[in-house]
Amino acid sequence: MKASNHLSFEKILVADEDIPWEIIDDKIQRKIMSYTQELMLVKVAFKKGGIGATHKHPHLQISYVASGAFEVSIGAESKVLKEGDVYFVPSDVLHGAVCLEEGVLIDVFNPLREDFL
């Protein structure tokens, strides 16, 4: 990628400590690490029992389980995923997650989630 293309990112070199946590509820918090109009990366920390309520959106989503364990449901399928696992959510498909062991998800969206800003 040419250096000029990097200018479209909200932040290019991102230190985790520089981004404050946004409290979603008593068991979930998130950090929007960086984004362009086409792409967004979000870190979401869950305490055990935290629920990512079932929902759908037009964005493509791919998520990496950085730590912990989650029961992830996408459409009619459910599976327990743990550190190192990945899941993909197509556009407009119902999905959600329940945190079984405290952990962190790294969510990537295309395009960016304007509702998060």
XYZ file of N, CA, C and O in Angstrom:
468
model
N 0.846 -1.180 0.000
C 0.000 0.000 0.000
C 0.888 1.239 0.000
O 1.841 1.329 0.743
N 0.584 2.183 -0.816
C 1.336 3.434 -0.861
C 1.074 4.244 0.399
O -0.010 4.187 0.972
N 2.051 5.022 0.810
C 1.927 5.821 2.030
C 0.709 6.733 1.987
O 0.031 6.930 2.981
N 0.387 7.278 0.830
C -0.757 8.186 0.740
C -2.073 7.485 1.081
O -2.985 8.108 1.585
N -2.165 6.186 0.798
C -3.375 5.442 1.135
C -3.562 5.292 2.639
O -4.658 5.143 3.112
N -2.465 5.319 3.395
C -2.544 5.197 4.849
C -3.289 6.371 5.468
O -3.838 6.251 6.547
N -3.322 7.502 4.790
C -3.926 8.690 5.358
C -5.422 8.535 5.597
O -5.997 9.277 6.368
N -6.047 7.549 4.951
C -7.479 7.376 5.144
C -7.803 6.676 6.471
O -8.939 6.696 6.909
N -6.809 6.064 7.128
C -7.047 5.456 8.434
C -7.138 6.523 9.498
O -6.371 7.484 9.505
N -8.075 6.344 10.428
C -8.254 7.283 11.526
C -6.988 7.325 12.374
O -6.548 8.383 12.772
N -6.370 6.171 12.642
C -5.082 6.074 13.336
C -4.263 5.037 12.582
O -4.785 4.000 12.200
N -2.966 5.287 12.410
C -2.127 4.356 11.653
C -1.346 3.432 12.588
O -1.388 2.229 12.447
N -0.618 3.990 13.536
C 0.121 3.207 14.524
C -0.620 3.365 15.843
O -0.686 4.465 16.389
N -1.164 2.282 16.344
C -2.092 2.376 17.467
C -1.546 1.634 18.684
O -1.355 0.420 18.634
N -1.310 2.365 19.763
C -0.920 1.751 21.036
C -2.189 1.501 21.844
O -3.003 2.413 22.037
N -2.368 0.280 22.298
C -3.552 -0.097 23.058
C -3.791 0.859 24.227
O -4.921 1.282 24.465
N -2.738 1.235 24.924
C -2.868 2.097 26.110
C -3.382 3.497 25.783
O -3.859 4.205 26.671
N -3.315 3.886 24.515
C -3.781 5.220 24.112
C -5.283 5.279 23.830
O -5.836 6.360 23.641
N -5.929 4.135 23.790
C -7.356 4.083 23.463
C -8.139 3.781 24.740
O -7.906 2.753 25.378
N -9.073 4.640 25.120
C -9.867 4.362 26.328
C -10.945 3.315 26.051
O -11.432 3.176 24.929
N -11.307 2.574 27.086
C -12.406 1.622 26.991
C -13.726 2.370 27.003
O -13.888 3.328 27.750
N -14.659 1.932 26.190
C -16.042 2.426 26.209
C -16.866 1.358 26.914
O -16.866 0.189 26.503
N -17.552 1.719 27.978
C -18.349 0.761 28.737
C -19.670 0.522 28.002
O -20.426 1.461 27.749
N -19.936 -0.735 27.649
C -21.182 -1.108 26.980
C -22.219 -1.497 28.033
O -23.361 -1.067 27.984
N -21.820 -2.337 28.966
C -22.646 -2.685 30.125
C -21.711 -3.184 31.216
O -20.488 -3.045 31.088
N -22.237 -3.776 32.278
C -21.378 -4.169 33.395
C -20.462 -5.348 33.076
O -19.550 -5.643 33.844
N -20.648 -5.994 31.920
C -19.809 -7.140 31.559
C -19.104 -6.997 30.215
O -18.365 -7.889 29.816
N -19.331 -5.883 29.529
C -18.733 -5.700 28.197
C -18.195 -4.277 28.058
O -18.867 -3.315 28.419
N -16.973 -4.191 27.508
C -16.407 -2.891 27.138
C -15.676 -3.052 25.813
O -15.298 -4.155 25.441
N -15.518 -1.948 25.075
C -14.867 -2.036 23.771
C -13.960 -0.849 23.523
O -14.113 0.219 24.118
N -13.032 -1.083 22.575
C -12.131 -0.046 22.081
C -12.192 -0.085 20.560
O -11.995 -1.143 19.961
N -12.458 1.055 19.953
C -12.371 1.154 18.499
C -10.918 1.505 18.206
O -10.465 2.608 18.491
N -10.188 0.534 17.670
C -8.743 0.699 17.513
C -8.386 1.604 16.334
O -7.524 2.452 16.458
N -9.044 1.416 15.193
C -8.860 2.307 14.054
C -9.855 1.914 12.966
O -10.478 0.858 13.033
N -9.977 2.803 11.959
C -10.938 2.531 10.897
C -10.700 3.440 9.702
O -10.043 4.468 9.784
N -11.272 2.997 8.574
C -11.454 3.819 7.379
C -12.946 3.683 7.062
O -13.668 2.994 7.777
N -13.383 4.254 5.971
C -14.780 4.059 5.558
C -15.052 2.594 5.236
O -16.156 2.114 5.423
N -14.029 1.865 4.776
C -14.207 0.491 4.329
C -13.937 -0.563 5.390
O -14.339 -1.718 5.227
N -13.243 -0.219 6.481
C -12.737 -1.228 7.395
C -12.654 -0.682 8.810
O -12.280 0.474 9.005
N -13.001 -1.515 9.808
C -12.915 -1.097 11.215
C -12.463 -2.283 12.049
O -12.940 -3.402 11.852
N -11.553 -2.024 13.008
C -11.125 -3.043 13.951
C -11.504 -2.603 15.358
O -11.190 -1.482 15.764
N -12.203 -3.500 16.075
C -12.717 -3.203 17.408
C -12.306 -4.322 18.352
O -12.456 -5.502 18.039
N -11.783 -3.949 19.521
C -11.450 -4.900 20.576
C -12.598 -4.876 21.582
O -12.990 -3.801 22.043
N -13.147 -6.065 21.903
C -14.273 -6.153 22.830
C -13.890 -7.093 23.971
O -13.567 -8.266 23.726
N -13.920 -6.576 25.207
C -13.580 -7.372 26.387
C -14.863 -7.772 27.109
O -15.735 -6.931 27.340
N -14.957 -9.053 27.440
C -16.131 -9.609 28.115
C -15.729 -10.195 29.463
O -14.707 -10.880 29.564
N -16.563 -9.979 30.466
C -16.471 -10.738 31.707
C -17.342 -11.974 31.523
O -18.259 -11.990 30.688
N -17.069 -13.019 32.301
C -17.860 -14.245 32.228
C -19.340 -13.903 32.374
O -19.720 -13.118 33.240
N -20.160 -14.460 31.493
C -21.594 -14.203 31.514
C -22.026 -13.043 30.634
O -23.218 -12.829 30.430
N -21.066 -12.288 30.094
C -21.403 -11.190 29.191
C -22.090 -11.725 27.942
O -21.725 -12.787 27.437
N -23.076 -10.983 27.471
C -23.855 -11.434 26.310
C -23.791 -10.405 25.190
O -24.176 -9.250 25.387
N -23.305 -10.839 24.054
C -23.428 -10.071 22.829
C -24.771 -10.469 22.244
O -24.887 -11.520 21.603
N -25.801 -9.674 22.517
C -27.184 -10.027 22.156
C -27.308 -10.363 20.674
O -26.608 -9.790 19.828
N -28.205 -11.280 20.357
C -28.451 -11.669 18.971
C -28.912 -10.455 18.169
O -29.808 -9.722 18.594
N -28.261 -10.238 17.053
C -28.548 -9.085 16.196
C -28.054 -9.385 14.788
O -27.431 -10.418 14.553
N -28.338 -8.479 13.874
C -27.789 -8.582 12.522
C -27.503 -7.179 12.017
O -28.024 -6.187 12.533
N -26.628 -7.097 11.026
C -26.252 -5.823 10.418
C -25.782 -6.085 8.991
O -25.446 -7.230 8.655
N -25.759 -5.060 8.156
C -25.367 -5.264 6.757
C -23.861 -5.454 6.559
O -23.429 -5.860 5.490
N -23.073 -5.196 7.598
C -21.613 -5.287 7.499
C -21.145 -6.735 7.458
O -21.733 -7.601 8.104
N -20.074 -6.997 6.735
C -19.356 -8.257 6.855
C -18.573 -8.178 8.158
O -18.089 -7.096 8.531
N -18.434 -9.295 8.849
C -17.682 -9.312 10.111
C -16.852 -10.574 10.183
O -17.334 -11.657 9.847
N -15.611 -10.428 10.608
C -14.779 -11.568 10.954
C -14.208 -11.268 12.325
O -13.827 -10.118 12.604
N -14.224 -12.268 13.210
C -13.809 -12.050 14.589
C -12.807 -13.115 15.018
O -12.949 -14.297 14.689
N -11.812 -12.672 15.782
C -10.754 -13.524 16.310
C -10.905 -13.588 17.820
O -11.050 -12.544 18.473
N -10.898 -14.795 18.380
C -10.973 -14.962 19.827
C -9.547 -14.826 20.367
O -8.737 -15.752 20.260
N -9.237 -13.644 20.924
C -7.892 -13.372 21.435
C -7.647 -14.083 22.762
O -6.514 -14.462 23.064
N -8.714 -14.242 23.550
C -8.613 -14.956 24.826
C -10.013 -15.349 25.274
O -11.009 -14.835 24.765
N -10.080 -16.282 26.233
C -11.362 -16.687 26.789
C -12.052 -17.760 25.969
O -11.449 -18.400 25.099
N -13.341 -17.942 26.263
C -14.172 -18.912 25.545
C -15.566 -18.322 25.393
O -16.087 -17.691 26.319
N -16.162 -18.532 24.224
C -17.450 -17.947 23.882
C -18.310 -18.982 23.175
O -17.813 -19.731 22.331
N -19.603 -19.007 23.485
C -20.545 -19.772 22.689
C -21.070 -18.803 21.637
O -21.744 -17.821 21.971
N -20.715 -19.051 20.396
C -21.056 -18.153 19.295
C -22.153 -18.804 18.463
O -22.058 -19.981 18.102
N -23.192 -18.029 18.160
C -24.281 -18.496 17.313
C -24.334 -17.620 16.067
O -24.328 -16.394 16.169
N -24.368 -18.271 14.914
C -24.485 -17.575 13.632
C -25.537 -18.323 12.836
O -25.359 -19.506 12.519
N -26.644 -17.640 12.534
C -27.756 -18.323 11.877
C -28.238 -19.447 12.776
O -28.459 -19.256 13.972
N -28.348 -20.652 12.229
C -28.828 -21.808 12.987
C -27.695 -22.590 13.658
O -27.941 -23.582 14.325
N -26.443 -22.155 13.483
C -25.295 -22.887 14.032
C -24.774 -22.238 15.301
O -24.748 -21.011 15.411
N -24.338 -23.065 16.251
C -23.695 -22.599 17.477
C -22.483 -23.465 17.756
O -22.500 -24.670 17.471
N -21.450 -22.845 18.313
C -20.240 -23.591 18.644
C -19.489 -22.838 19.730
O -19.495 -21.610 19.755
N -18.824 -23.581 20.614
C -17.956 -22.961 21.608
C -16.602 -22.729 20.941
O -15.992 -23.661 20.400
N -16.168 -21.475 20.957
C -14.876 -21.094 20.382
C -13.992 -20.559 21.489
O -14.461 -19.896 22.419
N -12.683 -20.839 21.367
C -11.730 -20.424 22.388
C -10.554 -19.715 21.734
O -10.517 -19.562 20.514
N -9.616 -19.303 22.579
C -8.444 -18.548 22.122
C -7.855 -19.136 20.847
O -7.617 -20.333 20.752
N -7.661 -18.274 19.851
C -7.090 -18.685 18.574
C -8.112 -19.010 17.506
O -7.767 -19.102 16.331
N -9.379 -19.175 17.893
C -10.423 -19.500 16.918
C -10.952 -18.233 16.251
O -10.757 -17.123 16.743
N -11.654 -18.428 15.143
C -12.159 -17.324 14.328
C -13.583 -17.662 13.884
O -13.926 -18.825 13.699
N -14.402 -16.630 13.713
C -15.709 -16.842 13.099
C -16.002 -15.717 12.110
O -15.475 -14.621 12.212
N -16.842 -16.055 11.120
C -17.207 -15.133 10.054
C -18.716 -14.955 10.062
O -19.455 -15.929 10.135
N -19.158 -13.700 9.981
C -20.586 -13.388 9.948
C -20.910 -12.716 8.611
O -20.442 -11.606 8.341
N -21.696 -13.379 7.763
C -22.126 -12.743 6.519
C -23.087 -11.578 6.793
O -23.642 -11.468 7.891
N -23.304 -10.748 5.817
C -24.240 -9.625 5.928
C -25.637 -10.113 6.276
O -26.107 -11.122 5.738
N -26.286 -9.378 7.175
C -27.688 -9.582 7.528
C -28.037 -10.980 8.048
O -29.163 -11.447 7.876
N -27.081 -11.640 8.720
C -27.346 -12.938 9.347
C -27.367 -12.735 10.861
O -26.473 -12.107 11.427
N -28.406 -13.272 11.522
C -28.508 -13.165 12.979
C -27.320 -13.858 13.638
O -26.947 -14.979 13.242
N -26.726 -13.187 14.634
C -25.589 -13.762 15.351
C -25.492 -13.156 16.746
O -26.034 -12.083 17.012
N -24.805 -13.860 17.622
C -24.606 -13.389 18.985
C -23.574 -14.254 19.676
O -23.127 -15.269 19.134
N -23.186 -13.861 20.886
C -22.167 -14.597 21.634
C -22.433 -14.491 23.124
O -22.924 -13.468 23.604
N -22.098 -15.565 23.837
C -22.160 -15.581 25.298
C -20.760 -15.914 25.788
O -20.149 -16.897 25.328
N -20.244 -15.108 26.700
C -18.910 -15.335 27.233
C -18.954 -16.416 28.310
O -19.608 -16.248 29.341
N -18.245 -17.519 28.072
C -18.183 -18.634 29.019
C -16.989 -18.499 29.961
O -17.042 -18.963 31.100
N -15.902 -17.918 29.470
C -14.698 -17.636 30.254
C -14.233 -16.248 29.853
O -14.117 -15.957 28.660
N -13.967 -15.378 30.832
C -13.566 -14.000 30.558
C -12.592 -13.950 29.394
O -11.655 -14.756 29.323
N -12.819 -13.016 28.461
C -11.964 -12.966 27.287
C -12.164 -11.746 26.426
O -12.938 -10.843 26.756
N -11.462 -11.760 25.297
C -11.444 -10.635 24.368
C -11.678 -11.140 22.950
O -11.070 -12.125 22.523
N -12.569 -10.444 22.243
C -12.791 -10.673 20.813
C -12.212 -9.497 20.037
O -12.334 -8.344 20.474
N -11.616 -9.786 18.902
C -11.156 -8.762 17.972
C -12.090 -8.840 16.768
O -12.085 -9.836 16.030
N -12.914 -7.805 16.592
C -13.904 -7.775 15.518
C -13.424 -6.861 14.396
O -12.975 -5.736 14.648
N -13.560 -7.342 13.164
C -13.236 -6.543 11.987
C -14.499 -6.456 11.140
O -15.149 -7.473 10.866
N -14.846 -5.227 10.746
C -16.066 -4.973 9.982
C -15.744 -4.317 8.645
O -14.834 -3.498 8.544
N -16.542 -4.677 7.632
C -16.506 -4.030 6.326
C -17.942 -3.776 5.909
O -18.726 -4.722 5.836
N -18.332 -2.506 5.639
C -17.562 -1.288 5.922
C -17.570 -0.994 7.429
O -18.040 -1.812 8.215
N -17.056 0.171 7.811
C -17.020 0.527 9.216
C -18.419 0.565 9.818
O -19.406 0.756 9.105
N -18.513 0.359 11.131
C -19.776 0.455 11.850
C -19.961 1.907 12.286
O -19.450 2.314 13.327
N -20.661 2.693 11.477
C -20.885 4.093 11.813
C -21.638 4.250 13.126
O -21.447 5.230 13.843
N -22.479 3.255 13.469
C -23.224 3.309 14.723
C -22.306 3.202 15.947
O -22.725 3.515 17.057
N -21.057 2.787 15.770
C -20.098 2.710 16.878
C -19.395 4.033 17.132
O -18.792 4.213 18.170
N -19.461 4.954 16.174
C -18.687 6.208 16.306
C -19.408 7.268 17.081
O -20.534 7.472 17.081
